[in-house]
Coordinates of C-alpha atoms and ligand atoms in Angstrom, one line a residue:
X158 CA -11.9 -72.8 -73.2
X159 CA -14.6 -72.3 -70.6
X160 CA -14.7 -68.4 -69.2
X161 CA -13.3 -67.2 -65.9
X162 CA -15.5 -67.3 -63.0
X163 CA -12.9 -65.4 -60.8
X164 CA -10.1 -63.8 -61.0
X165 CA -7.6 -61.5 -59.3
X166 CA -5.8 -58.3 -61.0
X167 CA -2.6 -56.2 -60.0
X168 CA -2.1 -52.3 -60.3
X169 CA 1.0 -49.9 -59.8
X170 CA 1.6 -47.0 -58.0
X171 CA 2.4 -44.2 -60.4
X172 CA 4.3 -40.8 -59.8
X173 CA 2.7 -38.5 -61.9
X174 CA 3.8 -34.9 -63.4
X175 CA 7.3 -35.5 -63.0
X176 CA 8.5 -32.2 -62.7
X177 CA 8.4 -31.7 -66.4
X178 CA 5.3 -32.4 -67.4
X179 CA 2.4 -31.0 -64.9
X180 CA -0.7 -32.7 -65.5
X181 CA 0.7 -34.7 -68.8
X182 CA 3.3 -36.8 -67.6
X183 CA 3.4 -39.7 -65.8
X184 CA 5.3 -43.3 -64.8
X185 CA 4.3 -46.7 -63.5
X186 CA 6.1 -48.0 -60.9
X187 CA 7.1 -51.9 -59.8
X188 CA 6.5 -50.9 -55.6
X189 CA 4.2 -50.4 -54.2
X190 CA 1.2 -51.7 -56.4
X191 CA -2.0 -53.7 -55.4
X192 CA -4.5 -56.2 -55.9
X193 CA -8.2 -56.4 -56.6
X194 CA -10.4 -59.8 -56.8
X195 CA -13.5 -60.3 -59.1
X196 CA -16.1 -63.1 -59.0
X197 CA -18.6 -63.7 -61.2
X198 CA -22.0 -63.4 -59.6
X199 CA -25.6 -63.8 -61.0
X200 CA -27.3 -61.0 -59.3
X201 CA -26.7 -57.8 -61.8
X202 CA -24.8 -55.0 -60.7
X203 CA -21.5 -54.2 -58.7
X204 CA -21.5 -55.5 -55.8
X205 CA -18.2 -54.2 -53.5
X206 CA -16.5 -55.9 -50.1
X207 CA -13.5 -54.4 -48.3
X208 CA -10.6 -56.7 -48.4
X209 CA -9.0 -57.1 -44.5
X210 CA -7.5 -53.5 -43.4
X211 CA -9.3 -51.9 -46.7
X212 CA -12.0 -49.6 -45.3
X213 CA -13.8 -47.7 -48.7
X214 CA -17.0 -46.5 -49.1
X215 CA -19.0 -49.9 -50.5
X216 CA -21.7 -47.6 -52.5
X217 CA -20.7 -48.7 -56.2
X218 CA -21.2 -44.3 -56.7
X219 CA -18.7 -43.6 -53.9
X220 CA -16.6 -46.1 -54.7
X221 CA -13.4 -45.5 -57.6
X222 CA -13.2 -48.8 -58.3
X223 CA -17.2 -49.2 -58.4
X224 CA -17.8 -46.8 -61.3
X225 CA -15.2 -47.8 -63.2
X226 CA -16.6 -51.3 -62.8
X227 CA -20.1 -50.3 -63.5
X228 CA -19.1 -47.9 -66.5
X229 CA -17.3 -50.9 -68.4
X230 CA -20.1 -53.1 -67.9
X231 CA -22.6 -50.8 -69.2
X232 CA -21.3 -50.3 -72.1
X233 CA -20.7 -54.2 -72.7
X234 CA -24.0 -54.9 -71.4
X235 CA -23.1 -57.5 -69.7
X236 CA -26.2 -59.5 -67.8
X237 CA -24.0 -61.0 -65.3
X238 CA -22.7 -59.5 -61.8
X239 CA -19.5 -58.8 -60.5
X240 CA -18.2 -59.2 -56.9
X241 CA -15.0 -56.7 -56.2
X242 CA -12.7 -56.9 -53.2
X243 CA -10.8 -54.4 -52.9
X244 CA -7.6 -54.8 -51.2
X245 CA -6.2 -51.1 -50.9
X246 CA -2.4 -51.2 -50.2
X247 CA -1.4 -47.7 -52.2
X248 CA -3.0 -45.7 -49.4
X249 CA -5.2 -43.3 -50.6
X250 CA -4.3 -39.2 -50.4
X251 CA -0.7 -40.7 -51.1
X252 CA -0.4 -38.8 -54.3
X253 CA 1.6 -42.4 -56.0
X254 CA -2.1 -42.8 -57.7
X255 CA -3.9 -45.0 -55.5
X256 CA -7.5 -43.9 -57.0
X257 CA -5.8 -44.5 -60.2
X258 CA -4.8 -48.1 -59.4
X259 CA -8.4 -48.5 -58.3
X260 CA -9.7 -47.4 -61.2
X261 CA -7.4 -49.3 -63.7
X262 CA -7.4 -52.7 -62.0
X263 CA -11.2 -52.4 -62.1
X264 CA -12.0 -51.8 -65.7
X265 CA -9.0 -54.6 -66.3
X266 CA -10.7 -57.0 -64.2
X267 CA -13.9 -56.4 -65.9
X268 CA -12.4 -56.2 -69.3
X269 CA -11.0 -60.3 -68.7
X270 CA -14.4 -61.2 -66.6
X271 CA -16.1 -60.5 -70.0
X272 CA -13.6 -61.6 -72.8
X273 CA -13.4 -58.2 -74.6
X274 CA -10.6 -58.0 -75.6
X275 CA -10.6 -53.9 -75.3
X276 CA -7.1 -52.5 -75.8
X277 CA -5.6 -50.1 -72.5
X278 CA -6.6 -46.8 -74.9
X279 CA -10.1 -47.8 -75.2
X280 CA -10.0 -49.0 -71.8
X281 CA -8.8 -45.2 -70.5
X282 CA -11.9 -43.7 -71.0
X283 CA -14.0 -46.0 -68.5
X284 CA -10.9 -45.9 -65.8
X285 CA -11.0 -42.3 -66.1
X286 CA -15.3 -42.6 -64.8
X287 CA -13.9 -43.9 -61.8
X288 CA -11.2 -41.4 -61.2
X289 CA -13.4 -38.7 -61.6
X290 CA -14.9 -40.1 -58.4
X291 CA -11.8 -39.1 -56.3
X292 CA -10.4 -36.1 -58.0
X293 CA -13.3 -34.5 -59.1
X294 CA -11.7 -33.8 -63.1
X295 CA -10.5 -36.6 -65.5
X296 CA -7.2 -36.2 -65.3
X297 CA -5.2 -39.2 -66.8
X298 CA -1.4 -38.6 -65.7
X299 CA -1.7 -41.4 -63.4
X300 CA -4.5 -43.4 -64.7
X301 CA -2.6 -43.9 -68.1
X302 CA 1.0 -45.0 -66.5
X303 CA -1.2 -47.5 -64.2
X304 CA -2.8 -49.2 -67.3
X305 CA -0.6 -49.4 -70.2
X306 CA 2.7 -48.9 -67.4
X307 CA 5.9 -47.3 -68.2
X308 CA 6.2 -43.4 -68.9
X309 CA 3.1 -41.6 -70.7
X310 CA 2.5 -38.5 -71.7
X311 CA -1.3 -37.1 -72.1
X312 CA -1.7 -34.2 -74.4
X313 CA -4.2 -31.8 -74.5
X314 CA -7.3 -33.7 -76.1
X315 CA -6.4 -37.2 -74.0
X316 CA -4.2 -39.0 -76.3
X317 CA -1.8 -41.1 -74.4
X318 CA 1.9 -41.6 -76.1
X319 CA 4.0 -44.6 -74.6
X320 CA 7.5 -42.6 -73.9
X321 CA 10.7 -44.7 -73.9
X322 CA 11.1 -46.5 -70.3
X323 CA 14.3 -45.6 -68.7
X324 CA 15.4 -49.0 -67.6
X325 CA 18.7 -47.5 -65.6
X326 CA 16.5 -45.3 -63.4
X327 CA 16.2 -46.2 -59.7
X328 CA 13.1 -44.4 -57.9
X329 CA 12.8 -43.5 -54.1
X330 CA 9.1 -42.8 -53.3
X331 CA 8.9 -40.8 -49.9
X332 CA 5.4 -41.0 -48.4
X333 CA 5.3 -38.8 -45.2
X334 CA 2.2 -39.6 -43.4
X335 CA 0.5 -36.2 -43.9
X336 CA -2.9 -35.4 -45.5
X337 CA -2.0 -32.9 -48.3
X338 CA -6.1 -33.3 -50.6
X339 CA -5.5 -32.2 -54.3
X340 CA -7.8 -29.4 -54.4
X341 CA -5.6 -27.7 -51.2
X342 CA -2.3 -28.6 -53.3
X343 CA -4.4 -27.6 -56.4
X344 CA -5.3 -24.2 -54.8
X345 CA -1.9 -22.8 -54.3
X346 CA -0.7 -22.7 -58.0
X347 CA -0.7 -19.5 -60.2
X348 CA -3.6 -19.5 -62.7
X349 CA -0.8 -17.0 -65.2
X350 CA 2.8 -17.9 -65.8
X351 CA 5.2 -15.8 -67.8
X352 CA 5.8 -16.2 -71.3
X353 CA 9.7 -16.5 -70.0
X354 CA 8.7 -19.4 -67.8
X355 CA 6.5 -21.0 -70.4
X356 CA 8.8 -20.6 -73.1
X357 CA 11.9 -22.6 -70.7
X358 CA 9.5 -25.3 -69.0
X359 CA 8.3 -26.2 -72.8
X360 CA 12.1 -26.8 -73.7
X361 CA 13.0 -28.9 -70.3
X362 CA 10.2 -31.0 -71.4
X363 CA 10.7 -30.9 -75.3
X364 CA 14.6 -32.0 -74.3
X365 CA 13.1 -34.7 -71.8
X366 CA 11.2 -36.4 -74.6
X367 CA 14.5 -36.1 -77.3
X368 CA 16.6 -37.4 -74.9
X369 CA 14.6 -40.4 -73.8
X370 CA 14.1 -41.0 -77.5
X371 CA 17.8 -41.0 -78.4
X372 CA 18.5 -43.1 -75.7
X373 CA 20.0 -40.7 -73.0
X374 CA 18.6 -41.7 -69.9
X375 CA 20.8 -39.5 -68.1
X376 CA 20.5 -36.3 -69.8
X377 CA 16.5 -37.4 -69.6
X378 CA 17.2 -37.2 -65.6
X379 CA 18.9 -33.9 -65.7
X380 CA 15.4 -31.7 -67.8
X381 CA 13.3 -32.6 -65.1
X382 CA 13.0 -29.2 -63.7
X383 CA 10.0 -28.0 -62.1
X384 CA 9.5 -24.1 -62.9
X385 CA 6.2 -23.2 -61.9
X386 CA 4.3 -26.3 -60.3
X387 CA 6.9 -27.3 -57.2
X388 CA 8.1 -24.4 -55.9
X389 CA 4.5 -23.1 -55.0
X390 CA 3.8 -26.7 -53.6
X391 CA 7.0 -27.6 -51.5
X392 CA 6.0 -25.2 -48.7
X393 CA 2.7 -27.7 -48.2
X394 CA 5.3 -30.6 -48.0
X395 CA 6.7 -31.5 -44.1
X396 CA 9.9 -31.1 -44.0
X397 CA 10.5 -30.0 -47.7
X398 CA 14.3 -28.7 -47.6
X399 CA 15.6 -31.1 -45.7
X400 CA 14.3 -33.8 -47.5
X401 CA 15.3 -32.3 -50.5
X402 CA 18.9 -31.7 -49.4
X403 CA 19.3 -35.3 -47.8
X404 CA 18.2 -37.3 -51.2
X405 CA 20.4 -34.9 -53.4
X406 CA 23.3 -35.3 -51.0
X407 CA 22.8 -39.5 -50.5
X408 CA 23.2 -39.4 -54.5
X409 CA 20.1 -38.4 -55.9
X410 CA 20.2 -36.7 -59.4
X411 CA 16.6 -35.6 -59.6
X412 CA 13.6 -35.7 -57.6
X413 CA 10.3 -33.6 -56.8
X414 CA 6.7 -33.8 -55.6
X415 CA 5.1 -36.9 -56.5
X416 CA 1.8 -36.2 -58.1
X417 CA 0.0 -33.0 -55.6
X418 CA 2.3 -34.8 -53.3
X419 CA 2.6 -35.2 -50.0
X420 CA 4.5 -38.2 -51.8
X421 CA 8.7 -37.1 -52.9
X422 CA 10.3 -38.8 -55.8
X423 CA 14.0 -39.2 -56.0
X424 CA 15.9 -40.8 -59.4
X425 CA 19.0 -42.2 -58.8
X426 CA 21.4 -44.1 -61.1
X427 CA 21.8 -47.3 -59.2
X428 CA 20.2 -49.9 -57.0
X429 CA 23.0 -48.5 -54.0
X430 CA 22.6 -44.9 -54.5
X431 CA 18.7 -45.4 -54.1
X432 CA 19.3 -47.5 -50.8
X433 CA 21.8 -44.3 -49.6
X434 CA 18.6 -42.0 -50.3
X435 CA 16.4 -43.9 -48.3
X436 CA 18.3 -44.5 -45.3
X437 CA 18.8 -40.3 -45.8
X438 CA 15.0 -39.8 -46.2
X439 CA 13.9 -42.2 -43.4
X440 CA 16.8 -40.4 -41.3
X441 CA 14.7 -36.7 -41.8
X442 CA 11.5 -37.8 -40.9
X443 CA 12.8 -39.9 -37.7
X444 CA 14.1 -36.6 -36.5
X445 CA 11.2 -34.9 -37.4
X446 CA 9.0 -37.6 -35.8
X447 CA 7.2 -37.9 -39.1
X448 CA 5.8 -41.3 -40.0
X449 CA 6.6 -42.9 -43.3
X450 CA 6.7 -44.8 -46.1
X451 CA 9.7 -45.4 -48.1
X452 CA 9.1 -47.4 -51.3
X453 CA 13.1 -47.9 -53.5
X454 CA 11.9 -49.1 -56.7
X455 CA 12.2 -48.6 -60.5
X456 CA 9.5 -48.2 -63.5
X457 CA 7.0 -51.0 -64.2
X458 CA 6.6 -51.7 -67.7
X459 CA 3.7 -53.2 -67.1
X460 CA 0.5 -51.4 -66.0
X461 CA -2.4 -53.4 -65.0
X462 CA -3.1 -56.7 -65.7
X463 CA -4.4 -60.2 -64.3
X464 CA -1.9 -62.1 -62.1
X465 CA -4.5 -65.4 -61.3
X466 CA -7.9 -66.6 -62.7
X467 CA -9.8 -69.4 -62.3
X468 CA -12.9 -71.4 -63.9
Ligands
LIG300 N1 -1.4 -33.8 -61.9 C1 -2.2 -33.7 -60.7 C2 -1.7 -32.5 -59.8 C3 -2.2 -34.9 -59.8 O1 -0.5 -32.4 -59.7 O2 -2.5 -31.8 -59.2 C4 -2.6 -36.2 -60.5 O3 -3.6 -36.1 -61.4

């Protein structure tokens, strides 16, 4: 079968940290999510266009997407080019991964452009070159989710475990139209916590992972508590109690800050319970005068992967 000339890859959006699981956990979701083109070109190199609204930096060492690209294909040594449009719908600064989208789709694209076969874990370490362009640190709680989708957990040393998707969950993603960077929502955490503190948020998320393994999707819900991460972040968040008190009063069991936020997620148990939550959420920021985004969604188990491709 003759090779694909062109092709055109989707990622998700991805909520990492989870309360539970600060910089280890993480979850794919089904909205919002993205697309990014590829054609095969004979000039060597990356070569990057904006897709319509899409306004990145086009140098390939600028770009997320670019380095990832151009890391994959180094080590492939491929001779051939690649043209990459980038149409960015997860807006970036979101905190729902949108340099982690970038990053996956690319080294996904590149990965099919060349026929190599490479599983998502040997994949990671390429994705993670191009998210090291917008965060600054390889962290892989969002890129991990975005390729291999579902719920992953990163320990320590990188390796990625594929947790047990909770099918019954229902997410509301809250995106107030606020810049909140990483580093600012970084910079406001303690570098010490107590033994005490330690000792409980190891057993919330010890629990989290039993209970998603024995099937308990509820009980899952109720261990996402957030000791020592979310309660030095909410005061960055617009709007933080409100929001909070509107999504648990409209029927939400769970919820936090998406990622180093300024993104909210909210778990409900069903498809109407998530639509009471948003039409809460939206109701806070209307009378704050907050622009927003309001995704009502639930977990992707795919990450990801090619959608179209042609010869
Ligand atoms: N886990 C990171 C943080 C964000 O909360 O700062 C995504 O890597």
């Amino acid at each position: 079968m003759p090779s694909s000339e062109s092709l055109r890859v989707w990622a998700p959006a991805t909520v990492a940290n989870l309360n539970v699981g600060f910089d280890a956990l993480g979850c794919a979701l089904c909205e919002p999510g993205e697309w990014m083109d590829f054609r095969r070109v004979s000039e060597p190199g990356v070569h990057l266009v904006n897709g319509p609204g899409t306004l990145l930096p086009l140098e390939v060492h600028q770009n997320v997407a670019g380095v990832a690209a151009r890391s994959l294909m180094k080590a492939l040594d491929v001779s051939w080019g690649v043209e990459i449009t980038v149409h960015k719908s997860i807006k970036p600064g979101s905190g729902i991964g949108s340099s982690a989208a970038s990053a996956v789709a690319a080294v996904v694209g590149i990965d099919a452009l060349a026929e190599s076969g490479m599983r998502k874990d040997e994949l990671l370490p390429f994705a993670l070159d191009g998210e090291a362009v917008a965060s600054g640190a390889r962290h892989a709680d969002n890129v991990a989710p975005a390729l291999m989708g579902g719920l992953t957990l990163v320990d320590p040393e990188g390796r990625v475990s594929a947790l047990p998707i909770p099918h019954s969950w229902h997410m509301v993603v809250l995106h107030p139209q606020v810049e909140i960077k990483t580093s600012a929502s970084r910079a406001v955490l303690p570098v010490h916590v107590t033994l005490d503190e330690a000792v409980k948020q190891a057993s919330w998320l010890g629990k989290f992972v039993h209970e998603l393994h024995v099937g308990r999707e509820l009980e899952a819900m109720y261990c996402l508590e957030d000791l020592w991460v979310g309660p030095h972040r909410s005061p960055l968040l617009p709007c933080w109690d409100a929001t909070r008190s509107a999504a648990m009063n409209a029927g939400a069991r769970a919820g936090g800050i998406s990622g180093s936020g300024p993104s909210s997620f909210w778990v409900c148990l069903s498809a109407s319970d998530a639509q009471r939550v948003a039409a809460a959420l939206s109701e806070v920021m209307n009378v704050a005068k907050l622009s927003h985004n309001l995704h009502v969604t639930t977990l992707s188990t795919q990450g990801a992967h090619v959608v179209s491709q042609s010869v």
